[in-house]
mmCIF file of C-alpha atoms in Angstrom:
data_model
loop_
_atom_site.group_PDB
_atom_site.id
_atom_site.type_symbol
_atom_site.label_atom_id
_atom_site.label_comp_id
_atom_site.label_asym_id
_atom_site.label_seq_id
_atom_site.Cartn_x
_atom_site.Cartn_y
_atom_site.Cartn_z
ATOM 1 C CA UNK H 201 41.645 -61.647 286.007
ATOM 2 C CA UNK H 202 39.859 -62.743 282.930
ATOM 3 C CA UNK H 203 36.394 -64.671 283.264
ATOM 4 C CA UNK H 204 38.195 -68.232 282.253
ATOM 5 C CA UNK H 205 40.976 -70.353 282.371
ATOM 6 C CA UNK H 206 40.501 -72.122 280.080
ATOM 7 C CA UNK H 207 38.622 -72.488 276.998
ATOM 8 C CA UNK H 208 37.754 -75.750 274.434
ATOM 9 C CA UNK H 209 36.504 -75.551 271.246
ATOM 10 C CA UNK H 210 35.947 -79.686 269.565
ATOM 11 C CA UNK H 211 33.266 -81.926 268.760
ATOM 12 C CA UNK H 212 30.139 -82.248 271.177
ATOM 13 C CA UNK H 213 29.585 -86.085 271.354
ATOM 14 C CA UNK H 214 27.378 -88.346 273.301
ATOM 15 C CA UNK H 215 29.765 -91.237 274.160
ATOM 16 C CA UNK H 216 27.971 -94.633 273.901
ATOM 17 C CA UNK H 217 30.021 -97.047 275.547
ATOM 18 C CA UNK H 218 29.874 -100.957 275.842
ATOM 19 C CA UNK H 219 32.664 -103.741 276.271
ATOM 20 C CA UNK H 220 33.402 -106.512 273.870
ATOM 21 C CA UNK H 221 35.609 -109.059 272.281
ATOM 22 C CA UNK H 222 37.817 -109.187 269.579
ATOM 23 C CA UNK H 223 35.730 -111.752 267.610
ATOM 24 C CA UNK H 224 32.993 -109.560 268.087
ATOM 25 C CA UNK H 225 34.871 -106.921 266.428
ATOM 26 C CA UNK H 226 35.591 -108.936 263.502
ATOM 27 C CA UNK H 227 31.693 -109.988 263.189
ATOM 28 C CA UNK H 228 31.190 -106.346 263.075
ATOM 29 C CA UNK H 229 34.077 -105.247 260.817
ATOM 30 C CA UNK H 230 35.601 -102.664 263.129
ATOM 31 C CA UNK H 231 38.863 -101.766 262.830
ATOM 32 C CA UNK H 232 40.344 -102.321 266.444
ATOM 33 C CA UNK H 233 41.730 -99.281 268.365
ATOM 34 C CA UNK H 234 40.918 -96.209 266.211
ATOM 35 C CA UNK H 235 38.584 -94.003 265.459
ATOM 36 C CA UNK H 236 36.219 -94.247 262.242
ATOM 37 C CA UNK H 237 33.711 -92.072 261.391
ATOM 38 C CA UNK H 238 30.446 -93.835 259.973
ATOM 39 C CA UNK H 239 27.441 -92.657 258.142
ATOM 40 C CA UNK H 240 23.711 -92.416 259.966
ATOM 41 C CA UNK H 241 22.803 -95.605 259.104
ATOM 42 C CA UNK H 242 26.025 -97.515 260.467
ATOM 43 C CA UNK H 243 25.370 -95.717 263.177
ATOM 44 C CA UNK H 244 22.414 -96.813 264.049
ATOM 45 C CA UNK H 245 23.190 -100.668 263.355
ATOM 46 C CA UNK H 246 26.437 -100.363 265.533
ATOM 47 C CA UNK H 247 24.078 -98.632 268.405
ATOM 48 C CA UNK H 248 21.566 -101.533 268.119
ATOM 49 C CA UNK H 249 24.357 -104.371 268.026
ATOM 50 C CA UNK H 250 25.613 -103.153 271.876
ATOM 51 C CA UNK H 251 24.481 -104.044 274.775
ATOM 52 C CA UNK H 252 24.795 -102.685 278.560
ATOM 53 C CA UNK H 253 25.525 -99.283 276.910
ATOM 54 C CA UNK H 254 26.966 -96.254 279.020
ATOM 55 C CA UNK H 255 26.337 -92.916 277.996
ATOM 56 C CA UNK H 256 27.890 -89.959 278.839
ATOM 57 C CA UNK H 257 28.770 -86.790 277.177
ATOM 58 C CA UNK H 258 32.230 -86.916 275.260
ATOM 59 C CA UNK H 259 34.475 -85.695 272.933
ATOM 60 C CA UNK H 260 38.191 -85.422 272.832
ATOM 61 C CA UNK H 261 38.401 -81.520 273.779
ATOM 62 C CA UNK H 262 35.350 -81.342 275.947
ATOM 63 C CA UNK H 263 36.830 -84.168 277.862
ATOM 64 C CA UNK H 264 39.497 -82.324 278.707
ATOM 65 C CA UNK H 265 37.902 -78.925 279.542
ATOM 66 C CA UNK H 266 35.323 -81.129 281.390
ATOM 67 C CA UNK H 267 38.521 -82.373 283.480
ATOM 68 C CA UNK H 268 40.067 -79.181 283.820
ATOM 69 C CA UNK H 269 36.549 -77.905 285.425
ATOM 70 C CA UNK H 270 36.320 -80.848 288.014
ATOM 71 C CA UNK H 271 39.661 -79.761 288.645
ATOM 72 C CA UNK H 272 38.447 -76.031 289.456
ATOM 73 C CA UNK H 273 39.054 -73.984 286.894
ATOM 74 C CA UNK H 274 36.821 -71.650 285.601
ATOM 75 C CA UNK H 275 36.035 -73.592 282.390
ATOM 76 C CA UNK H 276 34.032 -73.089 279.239
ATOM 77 C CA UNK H 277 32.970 -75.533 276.123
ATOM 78 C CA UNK H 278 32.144 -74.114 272.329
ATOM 79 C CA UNK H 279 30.327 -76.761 270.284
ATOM 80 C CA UNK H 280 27.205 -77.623 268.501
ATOM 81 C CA UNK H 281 24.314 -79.661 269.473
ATOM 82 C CA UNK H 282 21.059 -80.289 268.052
ATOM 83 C CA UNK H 283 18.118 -79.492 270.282
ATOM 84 C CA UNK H 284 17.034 -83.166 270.498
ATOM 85 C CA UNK H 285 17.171 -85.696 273.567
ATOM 86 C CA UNK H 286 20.667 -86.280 272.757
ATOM 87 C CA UNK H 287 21.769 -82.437 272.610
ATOM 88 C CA UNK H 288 19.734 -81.342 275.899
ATOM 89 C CA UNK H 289 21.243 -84.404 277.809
ATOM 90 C CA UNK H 290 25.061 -83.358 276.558
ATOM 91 C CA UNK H 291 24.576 -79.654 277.391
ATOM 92 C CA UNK H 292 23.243 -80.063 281.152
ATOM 93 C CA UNK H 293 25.595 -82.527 282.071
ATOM 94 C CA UNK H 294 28.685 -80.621 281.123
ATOM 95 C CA UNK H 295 26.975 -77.498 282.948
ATOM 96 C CA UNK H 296 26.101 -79.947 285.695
ATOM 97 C CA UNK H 297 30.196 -80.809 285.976
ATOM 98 C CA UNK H 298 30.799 -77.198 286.301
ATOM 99 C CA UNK H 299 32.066 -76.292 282.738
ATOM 100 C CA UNK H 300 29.984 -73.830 281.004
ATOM 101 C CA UNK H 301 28.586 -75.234 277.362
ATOM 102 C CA UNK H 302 27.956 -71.491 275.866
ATOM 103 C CA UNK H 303 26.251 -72.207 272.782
ATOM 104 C CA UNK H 304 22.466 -72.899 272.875
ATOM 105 C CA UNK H 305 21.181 -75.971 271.692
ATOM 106 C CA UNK H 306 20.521 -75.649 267.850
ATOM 107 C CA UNK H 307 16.704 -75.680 267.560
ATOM 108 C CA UNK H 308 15.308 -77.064 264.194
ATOM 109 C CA UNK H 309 18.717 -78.225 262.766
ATOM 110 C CA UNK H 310 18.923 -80.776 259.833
ATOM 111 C CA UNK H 311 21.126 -83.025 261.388
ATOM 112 C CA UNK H 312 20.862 -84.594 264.815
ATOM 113 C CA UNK H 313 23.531 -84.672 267.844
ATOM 114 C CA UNK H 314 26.639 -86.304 267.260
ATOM 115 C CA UNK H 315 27.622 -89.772 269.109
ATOM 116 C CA UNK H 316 30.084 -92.262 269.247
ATOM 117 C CA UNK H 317 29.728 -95.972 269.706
ATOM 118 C CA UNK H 318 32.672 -97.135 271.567
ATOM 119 C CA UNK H 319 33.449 -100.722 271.875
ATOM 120 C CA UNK H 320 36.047 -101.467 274.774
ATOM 121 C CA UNK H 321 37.995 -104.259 274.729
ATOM 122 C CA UNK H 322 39.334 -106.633 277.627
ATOM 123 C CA UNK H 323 43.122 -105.320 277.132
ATOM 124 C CA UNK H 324 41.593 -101.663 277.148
ATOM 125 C CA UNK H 325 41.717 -100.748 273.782
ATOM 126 C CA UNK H 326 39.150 -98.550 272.424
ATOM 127 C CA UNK H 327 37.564 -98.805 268.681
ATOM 128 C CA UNK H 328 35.498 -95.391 268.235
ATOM 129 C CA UNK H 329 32.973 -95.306 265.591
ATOM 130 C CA UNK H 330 31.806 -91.891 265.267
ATOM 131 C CA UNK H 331 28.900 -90.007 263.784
ATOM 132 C CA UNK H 332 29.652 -86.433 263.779
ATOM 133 C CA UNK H 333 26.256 -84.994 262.911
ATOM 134 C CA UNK H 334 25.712 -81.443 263.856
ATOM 135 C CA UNK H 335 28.931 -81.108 265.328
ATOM 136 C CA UNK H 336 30.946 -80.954 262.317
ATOM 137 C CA UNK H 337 29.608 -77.896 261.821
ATOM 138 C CA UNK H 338 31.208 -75.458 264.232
ATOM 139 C CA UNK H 339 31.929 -72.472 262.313
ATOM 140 C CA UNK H 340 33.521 -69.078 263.045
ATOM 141 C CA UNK H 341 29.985 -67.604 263.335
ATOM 142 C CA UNK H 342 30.116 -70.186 266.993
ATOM 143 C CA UNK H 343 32.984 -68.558 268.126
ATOM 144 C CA UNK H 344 31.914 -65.494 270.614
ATOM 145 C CA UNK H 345 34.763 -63.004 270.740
ATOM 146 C CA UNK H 346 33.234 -61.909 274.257
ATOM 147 C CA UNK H 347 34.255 -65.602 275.211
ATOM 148 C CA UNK H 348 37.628 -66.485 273.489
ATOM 149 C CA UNK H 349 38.892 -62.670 274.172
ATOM 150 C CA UNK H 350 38.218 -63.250 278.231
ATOM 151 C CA UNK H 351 40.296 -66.921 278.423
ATOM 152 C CA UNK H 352 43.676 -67.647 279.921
ATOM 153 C CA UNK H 353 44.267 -70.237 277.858
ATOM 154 C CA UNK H 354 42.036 -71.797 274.242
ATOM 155 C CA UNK H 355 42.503 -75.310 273.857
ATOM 156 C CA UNK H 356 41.654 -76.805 269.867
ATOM 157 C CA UNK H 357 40.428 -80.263 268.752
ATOM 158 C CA UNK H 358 42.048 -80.951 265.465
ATOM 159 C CA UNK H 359 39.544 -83.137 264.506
ATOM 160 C CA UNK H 360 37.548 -80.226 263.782
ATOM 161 C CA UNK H 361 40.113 -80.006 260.569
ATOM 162 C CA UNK H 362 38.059 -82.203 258.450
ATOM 163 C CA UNK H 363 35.844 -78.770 257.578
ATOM 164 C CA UNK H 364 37.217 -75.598 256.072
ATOM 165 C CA UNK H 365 34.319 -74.110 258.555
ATOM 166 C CA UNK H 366 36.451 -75.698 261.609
ATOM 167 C CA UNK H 367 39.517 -74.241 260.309
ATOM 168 C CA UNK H 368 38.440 -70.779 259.472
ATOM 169 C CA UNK H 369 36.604 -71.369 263.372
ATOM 170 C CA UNK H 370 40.245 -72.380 264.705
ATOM 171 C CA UNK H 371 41.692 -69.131 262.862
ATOM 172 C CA UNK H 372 39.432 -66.547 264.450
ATOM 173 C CA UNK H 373 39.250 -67.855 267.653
ATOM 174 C CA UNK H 374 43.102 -68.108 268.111
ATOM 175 C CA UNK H 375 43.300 -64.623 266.568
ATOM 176 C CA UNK H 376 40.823 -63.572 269.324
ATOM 177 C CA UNK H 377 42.235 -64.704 272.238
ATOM 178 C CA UNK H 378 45.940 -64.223 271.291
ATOM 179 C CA UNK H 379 44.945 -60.543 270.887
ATOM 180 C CA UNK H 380 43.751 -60.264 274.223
ATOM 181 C CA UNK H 381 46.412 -61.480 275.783
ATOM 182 C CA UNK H 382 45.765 -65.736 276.207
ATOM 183 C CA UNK H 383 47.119 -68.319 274.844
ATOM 184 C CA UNK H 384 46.082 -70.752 272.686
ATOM 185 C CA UNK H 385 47.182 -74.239 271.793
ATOM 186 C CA UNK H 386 45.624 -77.497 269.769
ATOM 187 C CA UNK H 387 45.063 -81.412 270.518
ATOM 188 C CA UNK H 388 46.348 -82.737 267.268
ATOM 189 C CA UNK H 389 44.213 -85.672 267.972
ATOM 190 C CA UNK H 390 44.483 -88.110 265.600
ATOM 191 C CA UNK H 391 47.553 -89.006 262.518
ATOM 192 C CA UNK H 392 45.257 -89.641 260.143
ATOM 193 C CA UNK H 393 43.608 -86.213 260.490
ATOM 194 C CA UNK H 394 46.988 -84.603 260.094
ATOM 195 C CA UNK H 395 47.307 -86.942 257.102
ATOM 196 C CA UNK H 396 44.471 -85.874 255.265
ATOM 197 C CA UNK H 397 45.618 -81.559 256.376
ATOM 198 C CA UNK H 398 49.853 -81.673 257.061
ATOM 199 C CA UNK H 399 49.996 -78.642 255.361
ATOM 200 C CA UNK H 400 47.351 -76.807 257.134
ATOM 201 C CA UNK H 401 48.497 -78.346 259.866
ATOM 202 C CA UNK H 402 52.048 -77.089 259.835
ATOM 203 C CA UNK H 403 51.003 -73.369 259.461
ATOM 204 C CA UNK H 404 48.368 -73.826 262.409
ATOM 205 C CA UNK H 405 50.918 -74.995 264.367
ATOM 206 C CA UNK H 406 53.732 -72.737 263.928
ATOM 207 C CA UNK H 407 51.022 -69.708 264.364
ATOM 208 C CA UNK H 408 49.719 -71.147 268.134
ATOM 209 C CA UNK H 409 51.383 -71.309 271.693
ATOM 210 C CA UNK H 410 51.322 -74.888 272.468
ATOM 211 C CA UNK H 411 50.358 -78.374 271.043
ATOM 212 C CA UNK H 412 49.895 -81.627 272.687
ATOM 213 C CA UNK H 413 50.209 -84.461 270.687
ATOM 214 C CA UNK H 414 50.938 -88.616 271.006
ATOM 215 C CA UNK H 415 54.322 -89.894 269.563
ATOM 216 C CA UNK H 416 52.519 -91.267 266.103
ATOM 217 C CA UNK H 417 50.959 -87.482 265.694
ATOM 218 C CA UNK H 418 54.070 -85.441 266.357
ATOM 219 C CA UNK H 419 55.580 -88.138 263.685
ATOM 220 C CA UNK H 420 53.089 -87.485 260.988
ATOM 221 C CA UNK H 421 53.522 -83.575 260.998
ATOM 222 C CA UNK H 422 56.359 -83.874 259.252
ATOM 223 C CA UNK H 423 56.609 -87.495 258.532
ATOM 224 C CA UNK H 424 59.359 -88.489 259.984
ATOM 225 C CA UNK H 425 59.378 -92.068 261.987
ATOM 226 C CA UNK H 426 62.388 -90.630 264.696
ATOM 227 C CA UNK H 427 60.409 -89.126 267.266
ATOM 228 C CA UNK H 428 63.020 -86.824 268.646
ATOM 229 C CA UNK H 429 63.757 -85.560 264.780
ATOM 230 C CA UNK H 430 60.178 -84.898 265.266
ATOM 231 C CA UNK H 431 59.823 -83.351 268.439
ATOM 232 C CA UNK H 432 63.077 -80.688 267.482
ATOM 233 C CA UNK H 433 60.870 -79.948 263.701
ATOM 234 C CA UNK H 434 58.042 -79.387 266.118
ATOM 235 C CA UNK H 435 59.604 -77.593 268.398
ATOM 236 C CA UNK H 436 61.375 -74.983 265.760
ATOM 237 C CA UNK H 437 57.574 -74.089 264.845
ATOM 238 C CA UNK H 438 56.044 -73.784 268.169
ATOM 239 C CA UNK H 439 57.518 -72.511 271.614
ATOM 240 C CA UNK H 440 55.941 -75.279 273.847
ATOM 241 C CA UNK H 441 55.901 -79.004 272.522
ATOM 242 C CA UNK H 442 53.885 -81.497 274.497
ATOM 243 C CA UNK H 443 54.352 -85.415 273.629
ATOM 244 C CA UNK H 444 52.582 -88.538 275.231
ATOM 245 C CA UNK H 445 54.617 -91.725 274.666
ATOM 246 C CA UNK H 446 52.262 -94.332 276.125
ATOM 247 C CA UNK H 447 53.875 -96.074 278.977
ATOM 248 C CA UNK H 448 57.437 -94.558 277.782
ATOM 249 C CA UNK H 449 56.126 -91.507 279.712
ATOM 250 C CA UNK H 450 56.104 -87.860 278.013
ATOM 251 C CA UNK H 451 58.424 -85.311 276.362
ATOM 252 C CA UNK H 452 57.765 -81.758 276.808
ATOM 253 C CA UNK H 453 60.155 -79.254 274.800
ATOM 254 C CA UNK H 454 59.941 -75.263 275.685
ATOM 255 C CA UNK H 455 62.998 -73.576 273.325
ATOM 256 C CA UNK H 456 66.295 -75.264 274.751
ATOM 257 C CA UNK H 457 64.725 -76.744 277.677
ATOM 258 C CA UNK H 458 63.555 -80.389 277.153
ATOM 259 C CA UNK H 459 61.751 -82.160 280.352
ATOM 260 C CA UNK H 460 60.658 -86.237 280.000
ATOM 261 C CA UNK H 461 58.319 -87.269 282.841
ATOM 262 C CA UNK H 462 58.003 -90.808 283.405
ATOM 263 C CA UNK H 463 54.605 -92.727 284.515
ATOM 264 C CA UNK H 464 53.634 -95.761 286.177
ATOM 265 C CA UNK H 465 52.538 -98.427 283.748
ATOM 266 C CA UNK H 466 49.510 -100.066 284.641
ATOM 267 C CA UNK H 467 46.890 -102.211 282.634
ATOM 268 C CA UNK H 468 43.940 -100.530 282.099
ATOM 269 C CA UNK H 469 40.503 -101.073 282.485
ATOM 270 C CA UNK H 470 39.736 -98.578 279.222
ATOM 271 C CA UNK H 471 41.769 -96.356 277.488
ATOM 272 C CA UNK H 472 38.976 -93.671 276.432
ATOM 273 C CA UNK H 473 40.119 -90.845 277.510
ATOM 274 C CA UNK H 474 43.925 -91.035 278.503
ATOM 275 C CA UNK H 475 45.172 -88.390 276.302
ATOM 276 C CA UNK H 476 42.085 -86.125 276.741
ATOM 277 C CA UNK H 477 42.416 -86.236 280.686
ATOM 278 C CA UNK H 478 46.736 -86.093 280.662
ATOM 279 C CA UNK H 479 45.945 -82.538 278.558
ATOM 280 C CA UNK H 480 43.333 -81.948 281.736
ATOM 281 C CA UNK H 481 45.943 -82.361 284.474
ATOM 282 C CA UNK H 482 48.776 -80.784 281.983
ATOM 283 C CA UNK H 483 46.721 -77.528 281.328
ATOM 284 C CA UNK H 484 45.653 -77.289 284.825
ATOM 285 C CA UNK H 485 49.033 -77.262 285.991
ATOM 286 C CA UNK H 486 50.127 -74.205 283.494
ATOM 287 C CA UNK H 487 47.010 -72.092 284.132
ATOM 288 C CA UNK H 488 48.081 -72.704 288.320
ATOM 289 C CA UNK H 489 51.773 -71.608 287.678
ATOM 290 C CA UNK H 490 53.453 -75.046 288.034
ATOM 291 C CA UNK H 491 56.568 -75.758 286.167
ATOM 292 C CA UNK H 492 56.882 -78.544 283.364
ATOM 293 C CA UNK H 493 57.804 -80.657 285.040
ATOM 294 C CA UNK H 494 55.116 -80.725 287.680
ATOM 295 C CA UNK H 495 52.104 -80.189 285.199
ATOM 296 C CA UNK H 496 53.377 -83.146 283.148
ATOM 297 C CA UNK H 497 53.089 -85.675 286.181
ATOM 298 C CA UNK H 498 49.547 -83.586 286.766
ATOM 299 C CA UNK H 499 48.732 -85.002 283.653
ATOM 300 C CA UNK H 500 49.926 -88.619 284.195
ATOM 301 C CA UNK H 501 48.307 -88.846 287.310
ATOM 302 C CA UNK H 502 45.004 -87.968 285.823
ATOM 303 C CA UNK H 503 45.417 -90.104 282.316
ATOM 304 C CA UNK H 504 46.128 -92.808 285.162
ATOM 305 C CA UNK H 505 42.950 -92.461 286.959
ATOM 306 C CA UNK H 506 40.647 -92.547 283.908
ATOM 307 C CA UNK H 507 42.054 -95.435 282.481
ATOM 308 C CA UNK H 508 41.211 -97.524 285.778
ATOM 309 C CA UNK H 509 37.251 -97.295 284.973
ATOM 310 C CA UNK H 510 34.935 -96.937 282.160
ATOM 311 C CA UNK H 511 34.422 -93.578 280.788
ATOM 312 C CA UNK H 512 36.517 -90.529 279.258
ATOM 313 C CA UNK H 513 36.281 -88.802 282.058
ATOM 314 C CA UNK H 514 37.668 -88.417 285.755
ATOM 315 C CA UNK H 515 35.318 -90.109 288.835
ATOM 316 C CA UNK H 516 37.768 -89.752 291.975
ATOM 317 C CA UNK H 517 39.004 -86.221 293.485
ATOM 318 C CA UNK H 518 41.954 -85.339 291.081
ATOM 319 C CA UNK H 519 42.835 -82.693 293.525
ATOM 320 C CA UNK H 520 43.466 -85.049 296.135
ATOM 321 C CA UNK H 521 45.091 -87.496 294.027
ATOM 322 C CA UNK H 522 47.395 -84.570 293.352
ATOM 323 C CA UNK H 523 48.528 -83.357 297.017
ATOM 324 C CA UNK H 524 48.572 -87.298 297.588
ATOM 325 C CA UNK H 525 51.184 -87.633 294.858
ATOM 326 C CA UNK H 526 53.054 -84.668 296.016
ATOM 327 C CA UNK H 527 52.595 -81.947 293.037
ATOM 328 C CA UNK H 528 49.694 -80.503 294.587
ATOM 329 C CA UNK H 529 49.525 -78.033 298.252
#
């Protein structure tokens, strides 16, 4: 049995969140629903501008391996923070959620601990300004073979892409654990990312185990605008195919087999998180044995739960919403 199940290697970010309008967004010139990445000092005006902040540590991978540990498996988190305020606060609380942050706070370093000022509006939408800071600079010389090497499965945040550091990091970590006998799959995480990297991308892709995307991502790959032309490109690259259509429920393709789990559409209270926390429930249900089938509606039922509260990541006992919903002993 090796040490973990699971494995995440992404961004380490302090989440800041706070709710607001849509004329507020306008005041402020943010783009609604996405994720931008701004400099220091937009950084600190956005963090000044918001009021009855929440903070919490983030991050789209470490949400997920933080869900996957609440859900009991033996969990671990590679990223980089400084060793500031920010960086001590991020690394205890993911220890103190039972998912091991392996990598020491960075003493002395130039740049400080990443965060992200998220503004959350009434219908749920999130707009993510980010400031990536240290984080952006997870390397291969991060990546511990004794760590990767002892993993079930290694789970990759593509929006470490932006740096040929997080590639070359990607490379030698998948290497790693492959060799030893895991898995290892990627988050695709966000369309514009695989706008700015298709090609790298593509070969990443066809040299991993799985990858979870959402129906605009899986489109960009290979930009084509029919999602199931998409998914069968996809699929021809990688053997397991994993793809989140909002409240048209999700597609997962595994060589000729093709499963689509529906979900219950509800309105949420904030979106942070969804797609983070459906890969929780999804991964947790492969490292357990479960089929497709079953590990897809895993990961529904947790994307549903964190969308009914503020915050990326799970508050009620996903376990028991699990044998409640039937897909769980």
């Amino acid at each position: 049995m090796k040490k973990y199940q699971i494995v995440g290697i992404g961004n380490a970010i302090v989440d800041v969140l706070t709710q607001s309008d849509d004329t507020f967004l306008e005041m402020m010139d943010i783009e609604k629903g996405i994720m931008t990445l701004v400099e220091r000092e937009r950084a600190e005006l956005l963090y000044a501008s918001m009021k009855e902040r929440t903070q919490a540590p983030g991050g789209s991978v470490a949400n997920t391996i933080a869900g996957a540990g609440k859900l009991g498996l033996r969990a671990a988190f590679i990223g980089r923070v400084r060793d500031d305020a920010l960086g001590r606060f991020y690394a205890q609380e993911m220890e103190t959620g039972g998912t091991d942050f392996v990598n020491a706070p960075v003493e002395g370093g130039e740049l400080p601990t990443s965060r992200s000022m998220i503004f959350v509006s009434p219908d749920g939408e999130r707009s993510m300004n980010t400031y990536l800071g240290i984080s952006a600079e997870v390397g291969p010389e991060d990546v511990d073979e004794a760590i990767v090497s002892d993993t079930e499965y290694l789970f990759l945040e593509g929006y470490l892409f932006d740096k040929p550091k997080g590639k070359e990091a990607f490379q030698r970590a998948a290497k790693l654990c492959q060799a030893a006998g895991g898995k290892a799959g990627i988050a695709i995480s966000d369309p514009f990312c695989v706008n700015r990297h298709r090609e790298d991308f593509q070969r990443l892709i066809g040299e991993l185990d799985f990858v979870i995307g959402n129906e605009a991502e899986i489109k960009a790959l290979y930009e084509d605008e029919e999602l199931d032309t998409a998914l069968q490109r996809v699929a021809a690259k990688n053997p397991l195919v994993v793809c989140t259509r909002s409240g048209d429920g999700v597609s997962i393709l595994q060589g000729d087999t093709r499963v689509d789990v529906p979900v219950e559409k509800v309105t949420p209270v904030d979106a942070t998180g969804a797609g983070d926390q459906f890969a929780a429930g999804f991964l947790f249900g492969l490292a357990t044995g479960a089929t497709l089938a079953t590990s897809g509606r895993m990961g529904c039922i947790a994307a549903r739960e964190v969308i009914g509260h503020m915050g990326p990541r799970p508050k009620a006992d996903l376990r028991a919403l699990f044998r409640r919903e039937g897909v769980l002993s």
